[in-house]
Short mmCIF file of C-alpha atoms in Angstrom, two decimals:
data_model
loop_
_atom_site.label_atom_id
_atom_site.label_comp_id
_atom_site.label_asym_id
_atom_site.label_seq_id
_atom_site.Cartn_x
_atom_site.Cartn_y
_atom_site.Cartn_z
CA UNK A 1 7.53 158.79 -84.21
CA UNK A 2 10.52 156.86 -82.86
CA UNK A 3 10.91 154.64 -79.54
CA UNK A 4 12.64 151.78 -77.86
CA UNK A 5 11.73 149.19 -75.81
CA UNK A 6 14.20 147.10 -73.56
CA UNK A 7 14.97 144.52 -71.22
CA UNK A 8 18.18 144.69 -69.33
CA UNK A 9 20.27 141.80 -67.56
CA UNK A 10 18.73 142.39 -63.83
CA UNK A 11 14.74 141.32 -65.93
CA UNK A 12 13.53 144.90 -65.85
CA UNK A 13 12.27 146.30 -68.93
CA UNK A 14 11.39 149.87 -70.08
CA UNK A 15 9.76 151.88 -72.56
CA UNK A 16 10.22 155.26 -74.68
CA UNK A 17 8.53 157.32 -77.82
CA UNK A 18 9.26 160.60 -79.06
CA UNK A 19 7.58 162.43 -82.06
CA UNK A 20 6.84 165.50 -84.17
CA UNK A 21 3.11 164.65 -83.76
CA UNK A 22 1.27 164.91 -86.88
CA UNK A 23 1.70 167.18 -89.74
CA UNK A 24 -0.21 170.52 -90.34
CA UNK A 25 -1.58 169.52 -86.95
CA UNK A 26 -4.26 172.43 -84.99
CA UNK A 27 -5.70 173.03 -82.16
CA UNK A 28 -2.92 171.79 -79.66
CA UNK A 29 -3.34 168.25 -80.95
CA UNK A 30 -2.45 165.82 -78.42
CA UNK A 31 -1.43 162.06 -80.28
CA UNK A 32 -0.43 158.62 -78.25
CA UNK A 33 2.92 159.19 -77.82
CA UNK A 34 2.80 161.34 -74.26
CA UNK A 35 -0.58 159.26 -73.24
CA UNK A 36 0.76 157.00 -71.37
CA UNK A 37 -1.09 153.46 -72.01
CA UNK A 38 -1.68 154.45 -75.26
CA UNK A 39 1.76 155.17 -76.97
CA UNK A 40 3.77 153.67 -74.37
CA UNK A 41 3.85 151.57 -71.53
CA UNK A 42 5.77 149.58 -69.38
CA UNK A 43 5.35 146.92 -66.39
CA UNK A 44 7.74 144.06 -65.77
CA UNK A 45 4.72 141.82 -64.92
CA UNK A 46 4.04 141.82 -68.43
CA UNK A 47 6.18 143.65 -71.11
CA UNK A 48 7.22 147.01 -72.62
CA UNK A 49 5.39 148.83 -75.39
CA UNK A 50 6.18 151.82 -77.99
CA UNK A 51 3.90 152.82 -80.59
CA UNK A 52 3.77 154.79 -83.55
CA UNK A 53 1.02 155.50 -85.88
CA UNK A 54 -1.97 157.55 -85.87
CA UNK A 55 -2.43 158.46 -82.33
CA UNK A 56 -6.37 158.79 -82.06
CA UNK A 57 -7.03 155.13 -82.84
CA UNK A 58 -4.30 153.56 -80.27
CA UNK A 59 -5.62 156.13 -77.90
CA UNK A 60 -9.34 154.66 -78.23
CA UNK A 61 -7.68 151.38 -78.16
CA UNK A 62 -5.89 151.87 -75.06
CA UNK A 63 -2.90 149.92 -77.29
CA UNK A 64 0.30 149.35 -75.10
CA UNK A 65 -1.33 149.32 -71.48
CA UNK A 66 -3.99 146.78 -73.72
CA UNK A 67 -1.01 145.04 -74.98
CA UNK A 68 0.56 143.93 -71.59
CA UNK A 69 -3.29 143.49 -69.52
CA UNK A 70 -3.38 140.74 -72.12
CA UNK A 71 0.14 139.12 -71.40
CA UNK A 72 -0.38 139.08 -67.73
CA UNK A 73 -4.29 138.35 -67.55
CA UNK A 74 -4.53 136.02 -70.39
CA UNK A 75 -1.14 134.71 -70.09
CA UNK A 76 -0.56 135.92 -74.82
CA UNK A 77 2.78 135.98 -76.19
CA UNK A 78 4.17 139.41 -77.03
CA UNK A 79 3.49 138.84 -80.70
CA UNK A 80 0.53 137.16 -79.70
CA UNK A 81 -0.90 140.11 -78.06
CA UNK A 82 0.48 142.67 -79.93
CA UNK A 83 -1.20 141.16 -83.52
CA UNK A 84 -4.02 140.75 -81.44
CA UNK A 85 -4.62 144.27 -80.37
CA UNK A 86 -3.40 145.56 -83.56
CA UNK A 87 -5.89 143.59 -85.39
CA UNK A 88 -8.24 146.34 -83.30
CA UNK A 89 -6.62 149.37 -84.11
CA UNK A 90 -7.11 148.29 -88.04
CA UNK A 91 -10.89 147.33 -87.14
CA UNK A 92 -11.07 150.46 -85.59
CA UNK A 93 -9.77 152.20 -88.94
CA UNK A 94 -5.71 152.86 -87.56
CA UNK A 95 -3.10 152.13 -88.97
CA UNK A 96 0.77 152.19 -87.45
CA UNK A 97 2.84 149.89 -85.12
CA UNK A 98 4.34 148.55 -81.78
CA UNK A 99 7.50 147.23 -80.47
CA UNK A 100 7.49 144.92 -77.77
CA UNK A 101 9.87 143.13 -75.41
CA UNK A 102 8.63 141.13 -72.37
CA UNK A 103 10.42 140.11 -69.18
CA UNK A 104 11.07 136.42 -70.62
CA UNK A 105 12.92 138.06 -73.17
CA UNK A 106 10.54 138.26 -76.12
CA UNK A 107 11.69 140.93 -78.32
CA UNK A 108 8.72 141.51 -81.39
CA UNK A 109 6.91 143.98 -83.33
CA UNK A 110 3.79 144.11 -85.26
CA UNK A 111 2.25 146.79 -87.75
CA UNK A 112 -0.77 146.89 -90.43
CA UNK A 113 1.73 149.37 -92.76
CA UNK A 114 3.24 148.64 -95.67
CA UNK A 115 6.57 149.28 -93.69
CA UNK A 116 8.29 150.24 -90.56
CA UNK A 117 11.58 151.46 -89.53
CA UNK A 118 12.59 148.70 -87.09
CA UNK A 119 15.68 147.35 -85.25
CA UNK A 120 16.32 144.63 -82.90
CA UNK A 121 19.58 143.97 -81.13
CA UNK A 122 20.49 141.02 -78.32
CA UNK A 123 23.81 139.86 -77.49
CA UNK A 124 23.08 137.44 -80.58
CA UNK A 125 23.99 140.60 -82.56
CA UNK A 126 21.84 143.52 -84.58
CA UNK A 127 18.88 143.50 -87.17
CA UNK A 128 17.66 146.93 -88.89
CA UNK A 129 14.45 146.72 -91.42
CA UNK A 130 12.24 149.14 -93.34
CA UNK A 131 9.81 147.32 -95.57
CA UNK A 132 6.77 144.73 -94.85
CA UNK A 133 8.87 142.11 -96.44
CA UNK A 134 12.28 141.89 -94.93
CA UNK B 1 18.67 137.51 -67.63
CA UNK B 2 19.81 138.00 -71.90
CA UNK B 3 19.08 141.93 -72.50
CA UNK B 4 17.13 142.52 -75.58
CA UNK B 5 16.50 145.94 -77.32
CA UNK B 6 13.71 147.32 -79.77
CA UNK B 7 13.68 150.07 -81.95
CA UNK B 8 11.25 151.77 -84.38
CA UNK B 9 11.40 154.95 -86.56
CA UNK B 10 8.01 155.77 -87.51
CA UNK B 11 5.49 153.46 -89.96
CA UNK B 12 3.37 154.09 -92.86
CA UNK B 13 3.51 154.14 -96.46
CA UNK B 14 7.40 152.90 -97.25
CA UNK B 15 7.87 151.81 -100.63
CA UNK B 16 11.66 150.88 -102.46
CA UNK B 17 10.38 152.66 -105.47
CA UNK B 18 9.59 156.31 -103.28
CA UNK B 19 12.91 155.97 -100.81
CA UNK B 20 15.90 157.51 -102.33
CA UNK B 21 18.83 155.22 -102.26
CA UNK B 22 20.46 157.56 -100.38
CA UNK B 23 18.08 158.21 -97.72
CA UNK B 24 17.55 154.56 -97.65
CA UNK B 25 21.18 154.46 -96.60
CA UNK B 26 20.90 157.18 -93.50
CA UNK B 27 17.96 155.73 -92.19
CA UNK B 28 19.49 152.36 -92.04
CA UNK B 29 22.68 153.60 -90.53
CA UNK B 30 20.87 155.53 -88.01
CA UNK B 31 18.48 152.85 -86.97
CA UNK B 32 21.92 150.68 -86.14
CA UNK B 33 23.64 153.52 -84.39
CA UNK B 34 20.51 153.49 -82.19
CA UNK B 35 20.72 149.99 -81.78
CA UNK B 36 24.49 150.25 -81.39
CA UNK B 37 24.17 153.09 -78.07
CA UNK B 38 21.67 151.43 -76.19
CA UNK B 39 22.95 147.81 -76.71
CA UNK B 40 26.26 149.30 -75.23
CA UNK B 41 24.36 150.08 -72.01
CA UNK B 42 22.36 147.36 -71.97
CA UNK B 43 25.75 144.17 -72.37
CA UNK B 44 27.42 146.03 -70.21
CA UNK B 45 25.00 145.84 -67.64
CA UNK B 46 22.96 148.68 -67.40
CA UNK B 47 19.67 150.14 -67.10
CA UNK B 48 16.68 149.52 -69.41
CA UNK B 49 15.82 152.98 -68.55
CA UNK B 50 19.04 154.41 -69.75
CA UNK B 51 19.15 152.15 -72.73
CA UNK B 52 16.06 153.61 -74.40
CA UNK B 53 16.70 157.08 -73.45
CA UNK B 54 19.75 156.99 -75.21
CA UNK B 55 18.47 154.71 -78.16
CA UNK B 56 15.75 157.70 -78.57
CA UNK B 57 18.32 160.23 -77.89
CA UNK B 58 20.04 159.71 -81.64
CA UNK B 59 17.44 158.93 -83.39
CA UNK B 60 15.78 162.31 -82.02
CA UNK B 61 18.92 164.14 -83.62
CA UNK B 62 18.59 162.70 -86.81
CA UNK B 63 16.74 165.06 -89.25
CA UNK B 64 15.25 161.55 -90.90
CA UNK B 65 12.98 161.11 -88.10
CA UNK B 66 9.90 163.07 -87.12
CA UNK B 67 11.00 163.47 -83.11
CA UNK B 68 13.41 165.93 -82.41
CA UNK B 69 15.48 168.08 -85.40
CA UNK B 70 13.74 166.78 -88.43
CA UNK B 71 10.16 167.16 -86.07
CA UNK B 72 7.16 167.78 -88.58
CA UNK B 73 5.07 171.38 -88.79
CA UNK B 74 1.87 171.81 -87.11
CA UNK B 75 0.03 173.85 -89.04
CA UNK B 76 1.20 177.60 -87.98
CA UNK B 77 4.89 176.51 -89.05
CA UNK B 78 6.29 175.29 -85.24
CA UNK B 79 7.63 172.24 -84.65
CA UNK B 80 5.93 171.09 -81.32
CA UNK B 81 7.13 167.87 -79.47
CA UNK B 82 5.63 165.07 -77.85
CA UNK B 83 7.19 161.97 -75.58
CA UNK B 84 7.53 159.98 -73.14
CA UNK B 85 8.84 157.50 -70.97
CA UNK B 86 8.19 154.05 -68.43
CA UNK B 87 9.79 152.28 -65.82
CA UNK B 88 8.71 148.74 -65.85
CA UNK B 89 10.15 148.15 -62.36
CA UNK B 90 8.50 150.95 -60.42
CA UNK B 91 5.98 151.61 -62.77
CA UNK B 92 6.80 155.46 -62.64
CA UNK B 93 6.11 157.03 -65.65
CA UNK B 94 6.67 160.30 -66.95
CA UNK B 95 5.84 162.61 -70.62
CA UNK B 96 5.45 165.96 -72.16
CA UNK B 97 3.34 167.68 -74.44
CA UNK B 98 3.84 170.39 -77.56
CA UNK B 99 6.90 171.09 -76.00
CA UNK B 100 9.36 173.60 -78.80
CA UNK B 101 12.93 174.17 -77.52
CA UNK B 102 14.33 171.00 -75.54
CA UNK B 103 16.97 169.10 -77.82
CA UNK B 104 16.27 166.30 -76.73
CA UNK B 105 12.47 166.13 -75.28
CA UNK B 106 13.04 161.93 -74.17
CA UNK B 107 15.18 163.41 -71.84
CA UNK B 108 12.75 166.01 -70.37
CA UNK B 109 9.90 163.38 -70.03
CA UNK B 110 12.71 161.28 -67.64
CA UNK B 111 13.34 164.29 -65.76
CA UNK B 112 9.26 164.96 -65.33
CA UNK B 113 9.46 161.22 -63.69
CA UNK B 114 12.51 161.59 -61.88
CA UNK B 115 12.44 165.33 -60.60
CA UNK B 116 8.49 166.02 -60.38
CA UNK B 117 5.53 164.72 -58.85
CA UNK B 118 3.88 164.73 -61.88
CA UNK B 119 3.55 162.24 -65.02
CA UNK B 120 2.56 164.93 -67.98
CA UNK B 121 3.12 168.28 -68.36
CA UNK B 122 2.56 170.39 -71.20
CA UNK B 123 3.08 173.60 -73.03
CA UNK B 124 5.26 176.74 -71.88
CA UNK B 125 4.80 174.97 -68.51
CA UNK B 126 7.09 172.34 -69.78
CA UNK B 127 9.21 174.22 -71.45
CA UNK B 128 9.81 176.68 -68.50
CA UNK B 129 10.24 173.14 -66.27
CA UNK B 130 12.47 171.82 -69.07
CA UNK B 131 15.18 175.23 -68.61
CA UNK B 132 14.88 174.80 -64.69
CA UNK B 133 15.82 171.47 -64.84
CA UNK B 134 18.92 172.56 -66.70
CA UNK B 135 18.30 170.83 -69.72
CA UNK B 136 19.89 171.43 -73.18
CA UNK B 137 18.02 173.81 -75.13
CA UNK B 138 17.50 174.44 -78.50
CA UNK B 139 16.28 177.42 -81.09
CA UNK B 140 13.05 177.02 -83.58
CA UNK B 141 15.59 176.47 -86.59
CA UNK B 142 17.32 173.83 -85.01
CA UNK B 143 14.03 171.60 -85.48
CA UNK B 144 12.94 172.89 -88.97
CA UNK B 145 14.41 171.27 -92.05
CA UNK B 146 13.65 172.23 -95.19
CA UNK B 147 11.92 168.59 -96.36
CA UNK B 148 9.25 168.77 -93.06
CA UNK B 149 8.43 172.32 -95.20
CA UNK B 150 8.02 171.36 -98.11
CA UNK B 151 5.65 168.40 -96.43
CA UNK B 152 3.27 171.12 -94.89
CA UNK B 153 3.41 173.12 -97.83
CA UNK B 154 2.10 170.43 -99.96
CA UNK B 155 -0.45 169.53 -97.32
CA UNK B 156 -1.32 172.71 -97.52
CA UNK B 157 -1.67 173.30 -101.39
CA UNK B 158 -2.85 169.87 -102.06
CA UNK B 159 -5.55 169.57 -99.09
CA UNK B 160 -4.33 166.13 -98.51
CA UNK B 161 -6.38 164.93 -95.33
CA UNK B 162 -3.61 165.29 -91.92
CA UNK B 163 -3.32 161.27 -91.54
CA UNK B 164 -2.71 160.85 -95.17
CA UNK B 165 0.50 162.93 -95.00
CA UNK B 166 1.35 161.72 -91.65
CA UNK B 167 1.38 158.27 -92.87
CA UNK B 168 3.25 159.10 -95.74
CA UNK B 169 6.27 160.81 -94.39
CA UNK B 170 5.92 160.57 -90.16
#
C-alpha cells in the first residue's frame, strides 16, 4: 500500500492511499485503503492520515478518522495520537502504519513493523527510510 | 504556512539481510522521486490535493510497490485495485474498490470526488465510470509482474496464512 499526506502553504492538508489489497485475496475483499476513516482521512481541524497494513484491524479501529477525533477533541500531538491509536491496532492483533501531517505543520509517522517505506520532505529538504532503525 | 509532505510504501517484515541491494536501491530512489513531484507542487505553491495525487501517482507506476503495476494477485490471478482520496478543506472525499484497468486508480478516486455525487464506487461500475471519465486505461499485463506471481504461487503451494504474505512482501 502506498500514500501521502500533505500540508500546503495556504494550511490545508490532504490525504491519499492506493494498494494491491492483499495477496491471494477472495471473496471481493474490501481492506482500509478505500474506507474512508479507516485507511485515510483528512480534516484541516485536525490532520491528514494514510495507512497501510492489514486492513481489517484499522478498519475495527476506525484508525485515521480515530487519529485526528483525538487531535481536535483531546487536543494529542500527531505522533502523540498516532502511537496512541496504533498502540490499539497492535492490542487488537494488527500490525502496519500511518503517516501523518497536521495543520501546525507536524509531519510524523508511526508503525508496530519491523520496517516501513517512508519519506518526508519540507522546504528544510528530503528524508527517505526503510528499516525500524534509521 | 511551511508545506510539509509524507510518504509511505507499504510496511511489514523489512529486513537488510532479505532486501536485495539492488532493490534496496529502486525503492529508495523511488520513494525520493515521490517526494521530489509532490514537493515541486507543494514550494511552489500548490495544492495539497494535487501534491499527493501526484506523490501516489509514481509510486503507483513503480512495479516495487503493491498499488498500481507491480499490484499483488487476489487469488484467481487479477490484480484488483483499491484507493482513495481526502480533502482536508472541504472535507470531500472520494475512493474506489477492486477496480482492474485504470493506470493510475488515485486518480479515479479524485475524479469520484470531483465529478460524482458519490464517495465509493466499486467494481465494473467503477471501471465503466473510470473510461467515461476519460481516464487512462490500462490492460491486465500491465499490472502483473512476474515477482507478485511467484508471491501467490508460493502462497499457494506453501499455505502460508493471507496476512503472513501480505506482511511480508505488500
Amino acid at each position: 500500500t502506498v500514500g501521502a499526506v500533505a500540508l500546503d502553504t495556504k494550511g490545508h492538508v490532504a490525504a491519499a492511499t492506493s494498494t494491491g489489497g492483499l495477496t491471494g485475496k477472495r471473496w471481493d475483499r474490501i481492506g482500509d485503503s478505500p474506507i474512508i476513516g479507516a485507511g485515510t482521512y483528512a480534516d484541516d481541524r485536525a490532520c491528514a492520515v494514510s495507512a497501510t497494513g492489514a486492513g481489517e484491524y484499522f478498519i475495527r479501529a476506525g484508525v485515521a478518522h480515530e487519529i485526528c477525533a483525538r487531535i481536535r477533541m483531546k487536543g494529542d500531538g500527531g505522533k502523540e495520537a498516532a502511537d496512541a491509536v496504533m498502540a490499539e491496532v497492535k492490542a487488537l492483533g494488527g500490525d502496519g502504519g500511518v503517516i501523518v501531517v497536521t495543520p501546525k505543520g507536524e509531519a510524523t509517522w508511526s508503525f508496530n513493523t519491523p520496517g516501513m517505506y517512508r519519506g518526508k520532505a519540507s522546504a528544510e529538504g528530503r528524508t527517505v527510510a526503510i528499516f525500524g532503525d534509521e | 504556512t511551511d508545506w510539509k509532505l509524507v510518504i509511505h510504501g507499504g510496511a511489514g517484515v523489512i529486513e537488510r539481510s532479505r532486501l536485495k541491494p539492488e532493490q534496496e536501491k529502486e525503492i529508495r530512489a523511488a520513494l525520493d522521486l515521490a517526494l521530489q513531484t509532490g514537493s515541486k507542487i507543494l514550494a511552489s505553491g500548490g495544492d495539497s490535493l494535487d501534491a499527493v495525487e501526484a506523490a501516489v501517482k509514481v509510486l503507483e507506476n513503480d512495479p516495487n510497490f503493491n498499488a498500481g503495476r507491480g499490484a499483488v494477485f487476489t487469488y484467481d490471478g487479477t490484480n484488483e485495485m483499491d484507493s482513495a482520496i481526502m480533502d482536508g478543506e472541504t472535507r470531500n472525499a472520494g475512493a474506489v474498490a477492486g477496480v482492474t484497468a485504470t493506470k493510475n486508480p488515485i486518480s479515479l478516486a479524485r475524479a469520484v470526488m470531483e465529478d460524482s455525487p458519490h464517495v465509493m464506487l466499486s467494481g465494473e461500475g467503477a471501471n465503466q465510470f473510470s473510461k467515461e471519465q476519460g481516464l487512462e486505461q490500462a490492460p491486465p499485463e500491465y499490472f502483473a509482474t512476474p515477482e507478485r506471481r511467484r508471491q501467490l504461487d508460493e502462497l499457494k503451494a506453501r499455505k502460508l496464512s493471507w496476512f503472513d504474505v501480505d506482511l511480508k512482501y505488500g
